[in-house]
mmCIF file of C-alpha atoms in Angstrom:
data_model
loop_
_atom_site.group_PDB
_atom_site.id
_atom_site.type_symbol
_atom_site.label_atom_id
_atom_site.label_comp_id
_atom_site.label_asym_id
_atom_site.label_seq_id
_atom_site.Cartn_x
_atom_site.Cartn_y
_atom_site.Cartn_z
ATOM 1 C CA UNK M 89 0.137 20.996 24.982
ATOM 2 C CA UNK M 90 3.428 21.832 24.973
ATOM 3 C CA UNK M 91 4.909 24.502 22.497
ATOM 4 C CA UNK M 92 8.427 24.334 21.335
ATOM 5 C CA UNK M 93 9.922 27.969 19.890
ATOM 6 C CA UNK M 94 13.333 28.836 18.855
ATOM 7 C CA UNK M 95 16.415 28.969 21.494
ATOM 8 C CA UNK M 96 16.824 32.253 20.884
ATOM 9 C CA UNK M 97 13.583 33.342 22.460
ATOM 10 C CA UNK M 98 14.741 35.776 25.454
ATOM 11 C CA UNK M 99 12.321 34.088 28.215
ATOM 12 C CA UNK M 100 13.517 30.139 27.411
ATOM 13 C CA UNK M 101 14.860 28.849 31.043
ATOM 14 C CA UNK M 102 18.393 28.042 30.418
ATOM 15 C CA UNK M 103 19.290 27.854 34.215
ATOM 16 C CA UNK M 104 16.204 24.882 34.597
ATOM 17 C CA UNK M 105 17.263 23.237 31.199
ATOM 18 C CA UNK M 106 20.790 22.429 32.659
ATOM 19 C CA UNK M 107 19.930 21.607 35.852
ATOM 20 C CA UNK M 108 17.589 19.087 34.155
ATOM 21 C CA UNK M 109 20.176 17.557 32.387
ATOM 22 C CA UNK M 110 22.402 17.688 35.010
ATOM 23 C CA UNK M 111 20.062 15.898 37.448
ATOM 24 C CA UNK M 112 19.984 12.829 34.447
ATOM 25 C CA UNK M 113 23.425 12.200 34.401
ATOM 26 C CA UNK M 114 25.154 10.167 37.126
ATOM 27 C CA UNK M 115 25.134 7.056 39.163
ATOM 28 C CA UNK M 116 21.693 6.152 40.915
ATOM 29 C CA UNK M 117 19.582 8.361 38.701
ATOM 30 C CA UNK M 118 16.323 6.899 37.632
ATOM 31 C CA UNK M 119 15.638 5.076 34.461
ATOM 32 C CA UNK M 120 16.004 6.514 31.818
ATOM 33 C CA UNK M 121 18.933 8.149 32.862
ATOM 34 C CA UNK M 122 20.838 10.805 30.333
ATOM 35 C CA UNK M 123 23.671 7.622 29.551
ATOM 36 C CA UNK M 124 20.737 5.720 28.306
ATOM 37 C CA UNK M 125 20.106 7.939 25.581
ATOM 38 C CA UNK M 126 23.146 7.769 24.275
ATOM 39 C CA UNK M 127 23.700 4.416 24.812
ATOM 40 C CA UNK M 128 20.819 3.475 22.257
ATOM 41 C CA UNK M 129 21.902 5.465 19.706
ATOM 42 C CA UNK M 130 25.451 4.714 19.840
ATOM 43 C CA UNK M 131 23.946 0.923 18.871
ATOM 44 C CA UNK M 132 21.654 2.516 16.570
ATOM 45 C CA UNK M 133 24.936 3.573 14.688
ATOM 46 C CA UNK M 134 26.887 0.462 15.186
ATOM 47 C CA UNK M 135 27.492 -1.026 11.562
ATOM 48 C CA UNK M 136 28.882 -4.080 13.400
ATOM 49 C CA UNK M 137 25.760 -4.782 15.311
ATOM 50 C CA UNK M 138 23.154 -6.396 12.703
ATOM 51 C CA UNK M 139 20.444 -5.559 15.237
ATOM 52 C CA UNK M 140 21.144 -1.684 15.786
ATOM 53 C CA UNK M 141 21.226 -1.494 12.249
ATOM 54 C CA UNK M 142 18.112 -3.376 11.641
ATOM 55 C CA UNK M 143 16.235 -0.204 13.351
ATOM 56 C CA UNK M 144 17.028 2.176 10.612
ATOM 57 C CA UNK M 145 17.845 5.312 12.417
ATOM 58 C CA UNK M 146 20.209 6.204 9.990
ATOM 59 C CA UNK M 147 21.258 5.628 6.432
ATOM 60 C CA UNK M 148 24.863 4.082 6.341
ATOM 61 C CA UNK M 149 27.224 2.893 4.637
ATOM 62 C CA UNK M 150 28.094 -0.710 5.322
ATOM 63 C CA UNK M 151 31.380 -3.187 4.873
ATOM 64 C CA UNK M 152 31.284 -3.788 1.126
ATOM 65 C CA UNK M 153 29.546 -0.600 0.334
ATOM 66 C CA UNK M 154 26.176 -1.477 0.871
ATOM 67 C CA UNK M 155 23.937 1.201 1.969
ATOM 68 C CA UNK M 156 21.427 0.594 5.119
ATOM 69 C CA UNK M 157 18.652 3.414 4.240
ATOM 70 C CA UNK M 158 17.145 5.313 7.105
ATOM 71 C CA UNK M 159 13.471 4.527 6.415
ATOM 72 C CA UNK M 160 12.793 5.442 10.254
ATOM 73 C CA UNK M 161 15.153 8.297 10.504
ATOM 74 C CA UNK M 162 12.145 10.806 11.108
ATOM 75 C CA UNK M 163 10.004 9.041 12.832
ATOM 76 C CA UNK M 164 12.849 7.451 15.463
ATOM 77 C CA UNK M 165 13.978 10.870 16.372
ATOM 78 C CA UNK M 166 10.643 12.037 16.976
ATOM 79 C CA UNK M 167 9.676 10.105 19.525
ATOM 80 C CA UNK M 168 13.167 9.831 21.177
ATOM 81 C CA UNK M 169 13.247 13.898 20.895
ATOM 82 C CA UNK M 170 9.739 13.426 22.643
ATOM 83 C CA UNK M 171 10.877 10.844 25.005
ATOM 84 C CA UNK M 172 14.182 13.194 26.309
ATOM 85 C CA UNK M 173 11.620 15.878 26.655
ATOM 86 C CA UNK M 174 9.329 14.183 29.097
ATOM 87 C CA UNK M 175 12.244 12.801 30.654
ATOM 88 C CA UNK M 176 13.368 16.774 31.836
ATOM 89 C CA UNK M 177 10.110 17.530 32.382
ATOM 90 C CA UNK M 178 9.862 15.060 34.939
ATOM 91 C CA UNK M 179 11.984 17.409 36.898
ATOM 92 C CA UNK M 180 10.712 20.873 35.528
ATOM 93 C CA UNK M 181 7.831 20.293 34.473
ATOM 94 C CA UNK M 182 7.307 23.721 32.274
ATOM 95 C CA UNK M 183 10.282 23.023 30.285
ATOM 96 C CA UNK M 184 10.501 22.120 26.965
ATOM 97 C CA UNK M 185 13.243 21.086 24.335
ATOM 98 C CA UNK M 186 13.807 24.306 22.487
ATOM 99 C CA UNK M 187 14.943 23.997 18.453
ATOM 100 C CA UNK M 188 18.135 25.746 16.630
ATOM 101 C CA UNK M 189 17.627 26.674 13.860
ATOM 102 C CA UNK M 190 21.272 26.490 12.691
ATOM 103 C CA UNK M 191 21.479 27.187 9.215
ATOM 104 C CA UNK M 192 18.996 30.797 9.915
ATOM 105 C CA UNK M 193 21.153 31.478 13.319
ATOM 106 C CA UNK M 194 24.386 29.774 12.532
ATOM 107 C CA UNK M 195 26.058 29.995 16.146
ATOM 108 C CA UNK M 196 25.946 27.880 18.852
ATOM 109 C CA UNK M 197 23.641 28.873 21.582
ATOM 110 C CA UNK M 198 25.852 30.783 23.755
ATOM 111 C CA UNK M 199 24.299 29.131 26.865
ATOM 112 C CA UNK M 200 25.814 25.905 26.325
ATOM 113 C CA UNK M 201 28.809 27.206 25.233
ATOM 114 C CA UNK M 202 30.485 27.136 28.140
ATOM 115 C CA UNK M 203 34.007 25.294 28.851
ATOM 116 C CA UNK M 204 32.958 24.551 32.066
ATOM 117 C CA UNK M 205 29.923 23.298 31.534
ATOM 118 C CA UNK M 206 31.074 21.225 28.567
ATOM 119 C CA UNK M 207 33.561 19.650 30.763
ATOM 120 C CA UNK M 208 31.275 18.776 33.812
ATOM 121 C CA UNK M 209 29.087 17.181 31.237
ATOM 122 C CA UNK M 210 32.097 15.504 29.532
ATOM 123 C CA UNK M 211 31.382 16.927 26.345
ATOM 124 C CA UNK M 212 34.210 17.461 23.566
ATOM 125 C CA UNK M 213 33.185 19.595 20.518
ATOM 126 C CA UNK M 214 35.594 20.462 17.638
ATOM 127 C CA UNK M 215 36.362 24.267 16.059
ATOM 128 C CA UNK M 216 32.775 25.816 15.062
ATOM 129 C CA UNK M 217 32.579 25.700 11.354
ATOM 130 C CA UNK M 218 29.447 26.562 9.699
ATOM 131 C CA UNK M 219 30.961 26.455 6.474
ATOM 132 C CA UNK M 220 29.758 22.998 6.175
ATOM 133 C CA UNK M 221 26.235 23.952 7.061
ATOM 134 C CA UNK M 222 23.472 23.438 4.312
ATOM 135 C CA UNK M 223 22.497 26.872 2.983
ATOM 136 C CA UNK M 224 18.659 28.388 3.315
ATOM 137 C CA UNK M 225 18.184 27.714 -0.419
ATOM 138 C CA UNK M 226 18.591 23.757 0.900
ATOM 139 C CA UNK M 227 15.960 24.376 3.131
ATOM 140 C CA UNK M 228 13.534 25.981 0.676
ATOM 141 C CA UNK M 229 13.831 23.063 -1.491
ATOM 142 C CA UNK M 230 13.464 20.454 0.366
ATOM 143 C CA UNK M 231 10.342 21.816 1.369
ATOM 144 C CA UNK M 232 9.067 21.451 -2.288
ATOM 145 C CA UNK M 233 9.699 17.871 -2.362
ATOM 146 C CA UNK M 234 6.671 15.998 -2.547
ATOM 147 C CA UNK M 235 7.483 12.506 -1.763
ATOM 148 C CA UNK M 236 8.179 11.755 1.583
ATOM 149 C CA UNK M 237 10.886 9.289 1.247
ATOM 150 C CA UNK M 238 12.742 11.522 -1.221
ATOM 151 C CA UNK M 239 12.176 14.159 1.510
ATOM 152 C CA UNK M 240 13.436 11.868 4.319
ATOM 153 C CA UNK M 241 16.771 11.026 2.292
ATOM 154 C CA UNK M 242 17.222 14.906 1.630
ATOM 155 C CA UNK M 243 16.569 16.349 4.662
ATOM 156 C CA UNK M 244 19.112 13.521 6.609
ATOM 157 C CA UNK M 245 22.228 14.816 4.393
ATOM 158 C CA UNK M 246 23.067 18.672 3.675
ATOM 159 C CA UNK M 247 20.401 20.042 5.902
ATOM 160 C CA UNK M 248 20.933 17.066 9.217
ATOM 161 C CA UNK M 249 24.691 16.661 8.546
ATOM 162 C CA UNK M 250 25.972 19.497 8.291
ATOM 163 C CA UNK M 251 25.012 20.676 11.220
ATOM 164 C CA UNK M 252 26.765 17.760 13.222
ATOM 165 C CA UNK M 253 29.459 18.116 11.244
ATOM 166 C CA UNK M 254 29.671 22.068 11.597
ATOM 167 C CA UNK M 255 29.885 21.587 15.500
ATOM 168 C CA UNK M 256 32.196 18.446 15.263
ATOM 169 C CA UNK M 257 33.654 16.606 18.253
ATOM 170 C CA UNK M 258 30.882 14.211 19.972
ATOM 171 C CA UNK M 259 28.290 15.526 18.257
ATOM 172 C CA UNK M 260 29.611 14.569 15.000
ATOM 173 C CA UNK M 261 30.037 10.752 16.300
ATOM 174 C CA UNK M 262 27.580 7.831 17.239
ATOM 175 C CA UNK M 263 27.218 9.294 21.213
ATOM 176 C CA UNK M 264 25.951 12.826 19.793
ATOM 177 C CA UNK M 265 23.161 12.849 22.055
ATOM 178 C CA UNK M 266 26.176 13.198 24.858
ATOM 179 C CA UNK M 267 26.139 16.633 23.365
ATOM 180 C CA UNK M 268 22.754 18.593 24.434
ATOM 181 C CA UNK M 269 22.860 20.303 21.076
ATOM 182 C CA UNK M 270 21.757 17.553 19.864
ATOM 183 C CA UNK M 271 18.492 17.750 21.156
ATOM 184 C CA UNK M 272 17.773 21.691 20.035
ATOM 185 C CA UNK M 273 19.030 20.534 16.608
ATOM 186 C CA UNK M 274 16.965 17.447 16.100
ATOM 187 C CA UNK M 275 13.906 19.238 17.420
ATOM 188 C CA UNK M 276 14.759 21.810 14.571
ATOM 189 C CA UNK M 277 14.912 18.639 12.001
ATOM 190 C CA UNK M 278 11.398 17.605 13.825
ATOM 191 C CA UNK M 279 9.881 20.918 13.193
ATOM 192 C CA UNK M 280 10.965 20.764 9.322
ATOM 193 C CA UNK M 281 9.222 17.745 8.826
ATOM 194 C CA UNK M 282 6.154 18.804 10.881
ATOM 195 C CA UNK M 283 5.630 22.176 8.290
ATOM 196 C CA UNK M 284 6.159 19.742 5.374
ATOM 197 C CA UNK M 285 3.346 17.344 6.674
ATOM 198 C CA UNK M 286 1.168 20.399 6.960
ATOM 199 C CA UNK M 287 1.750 20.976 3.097
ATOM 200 C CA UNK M 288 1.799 17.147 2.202
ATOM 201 C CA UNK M 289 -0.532 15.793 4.226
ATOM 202 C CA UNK M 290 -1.164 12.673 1.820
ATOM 203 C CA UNK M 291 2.759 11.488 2.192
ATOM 204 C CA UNK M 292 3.581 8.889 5.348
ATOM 205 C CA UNK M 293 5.669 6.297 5.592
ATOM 206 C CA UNK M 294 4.889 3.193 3.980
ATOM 207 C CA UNK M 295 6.238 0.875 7.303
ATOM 208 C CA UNK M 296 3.560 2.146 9.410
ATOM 209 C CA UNK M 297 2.364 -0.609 11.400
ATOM 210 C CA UNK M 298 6.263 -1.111 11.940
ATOM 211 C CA UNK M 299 7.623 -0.610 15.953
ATOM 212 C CA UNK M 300 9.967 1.732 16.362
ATOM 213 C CA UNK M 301 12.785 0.019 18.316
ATOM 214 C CA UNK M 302 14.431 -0.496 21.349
ATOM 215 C CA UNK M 303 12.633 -0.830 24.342
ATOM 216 C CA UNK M 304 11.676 0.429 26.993
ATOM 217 C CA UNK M 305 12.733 4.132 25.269
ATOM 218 C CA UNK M 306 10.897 2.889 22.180
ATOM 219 C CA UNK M 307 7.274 1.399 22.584
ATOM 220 C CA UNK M 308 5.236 2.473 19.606
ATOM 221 C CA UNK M 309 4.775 2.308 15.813
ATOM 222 C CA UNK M 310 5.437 4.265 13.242
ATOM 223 C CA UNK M 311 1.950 5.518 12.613
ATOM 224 C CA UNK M 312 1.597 6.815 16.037
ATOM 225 C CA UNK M 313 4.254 9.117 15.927
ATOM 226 C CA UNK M 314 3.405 10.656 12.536
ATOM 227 C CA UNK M 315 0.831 13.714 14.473
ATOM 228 C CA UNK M 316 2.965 16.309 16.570
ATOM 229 C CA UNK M 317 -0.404 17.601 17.939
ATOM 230 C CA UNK M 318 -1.369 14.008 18.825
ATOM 231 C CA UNK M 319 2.076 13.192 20.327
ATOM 232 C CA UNK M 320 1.320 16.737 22.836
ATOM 233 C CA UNK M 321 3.312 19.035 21.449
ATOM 234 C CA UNK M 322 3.559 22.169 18.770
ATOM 235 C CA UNK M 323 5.864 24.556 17.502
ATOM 236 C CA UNK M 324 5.775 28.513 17.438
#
């Protein structure tokens, strides 16, 4: 079982958690490499591309105005949170995907802050402004929702946004998995949901027989994915 905690916990292995990334990116690395990542949600985003769209990862706004709700937003980025992880731990095998907790430690990690780093990874980031982070009383209620698509909707806007918004730069685009934050940050979003399940444990999806898309990243329903203890994994 692996246990997720905060990225501020003094013990987390920074120095193996960059190397890991490092040894996904580049020409030659096994499937899935880091590029691969990103590659499927950059079509997940892709308002011109009827069959990104047709995953609901996200809820967008479309030509015309319509809006494409996010029924899978959750459940998507759980496994592909999950599926990252494994892919690390494939080369350190005690590591795990740490979650920020941005709104309660509103700074960027100061481990992956670094201008050199950012550039090997080719990683652009705007000015840090958590001014447009959600604030702890956004948290606190979305918690008390008690429907889980009315929590889904919620918890994608102030509370996911902001954050990708606060950092800016790629993170704020379609390729914001190029960014590593994005990982600690949608392991945080993970961890939200899994303490509301714990408190609403009648409230799933109702597309549960539905599979999550696209392969070979994606190869499971909805309904699988809806147990974090099932999937392997806690958080502390």
């Amino acid at each position: 079982m692996t246990t997720r905690k905060n990225q501020n916990t003094p013990s987390y292995p920074w120095d193996k958690f960059i190397d890991a990334v490092n040894q996904t990116h580049g020409i030659g690395v096994a499937p899935p490499a880091y590029r691969d990542f990103v590659k499927v949600h950059v079509q997940a985003m892709d308002g011109s591309n009827m069959t990104g769209m047709g995953w609901h990862v996200h809820t967008m706004r479309m030509a015309g105005g319509m809006i494409m709700e996010g029924f899978n937003f959750l459940s998507w980025h759980r496994w592909f949170v999950l599926q990252m992880e494994k892919r690390l731990q494939a080369i350190h095998p005690d590591l795990y995907i740490p979650y920020w907790d941005a709104i309660a430690n509103p700074a960027i990690p100061a481990a992956l802050q670094g201008k050199k780093l950012l550039k090997s990874w080719g990683v652009t980031r705007g000015k840090w402004d958590p001014s447009q982070l959600a604030s702890p009383t956004d948290v606190v209620a979305v918690a008390g929702i008690g429907t889980f698509r009315t929590f889904q909707r919620t918890l994608e806007g102030a509370i996911h946004a902001g954050v990708h918004n606060a950092v800016g730069g790629d993170l704020a685009g379609s390729s914001s998995p190029s960014d590593p934050l994005f990982w600690l940050h949608h392991a945080n979003i993970d961890r939200i949901w899994a303490q509301w399940q714990s408190h609403h444990k009648s409230q799933a999806p109702a597309n549960l027989k539905e599979i999550l898309q696209p392969a070979p990243i994606f190869t499971t329903s909805v309904g699988s994915v809806q147990s974090v203890s099932s999937l392997g994994y806690k958080y502390a």
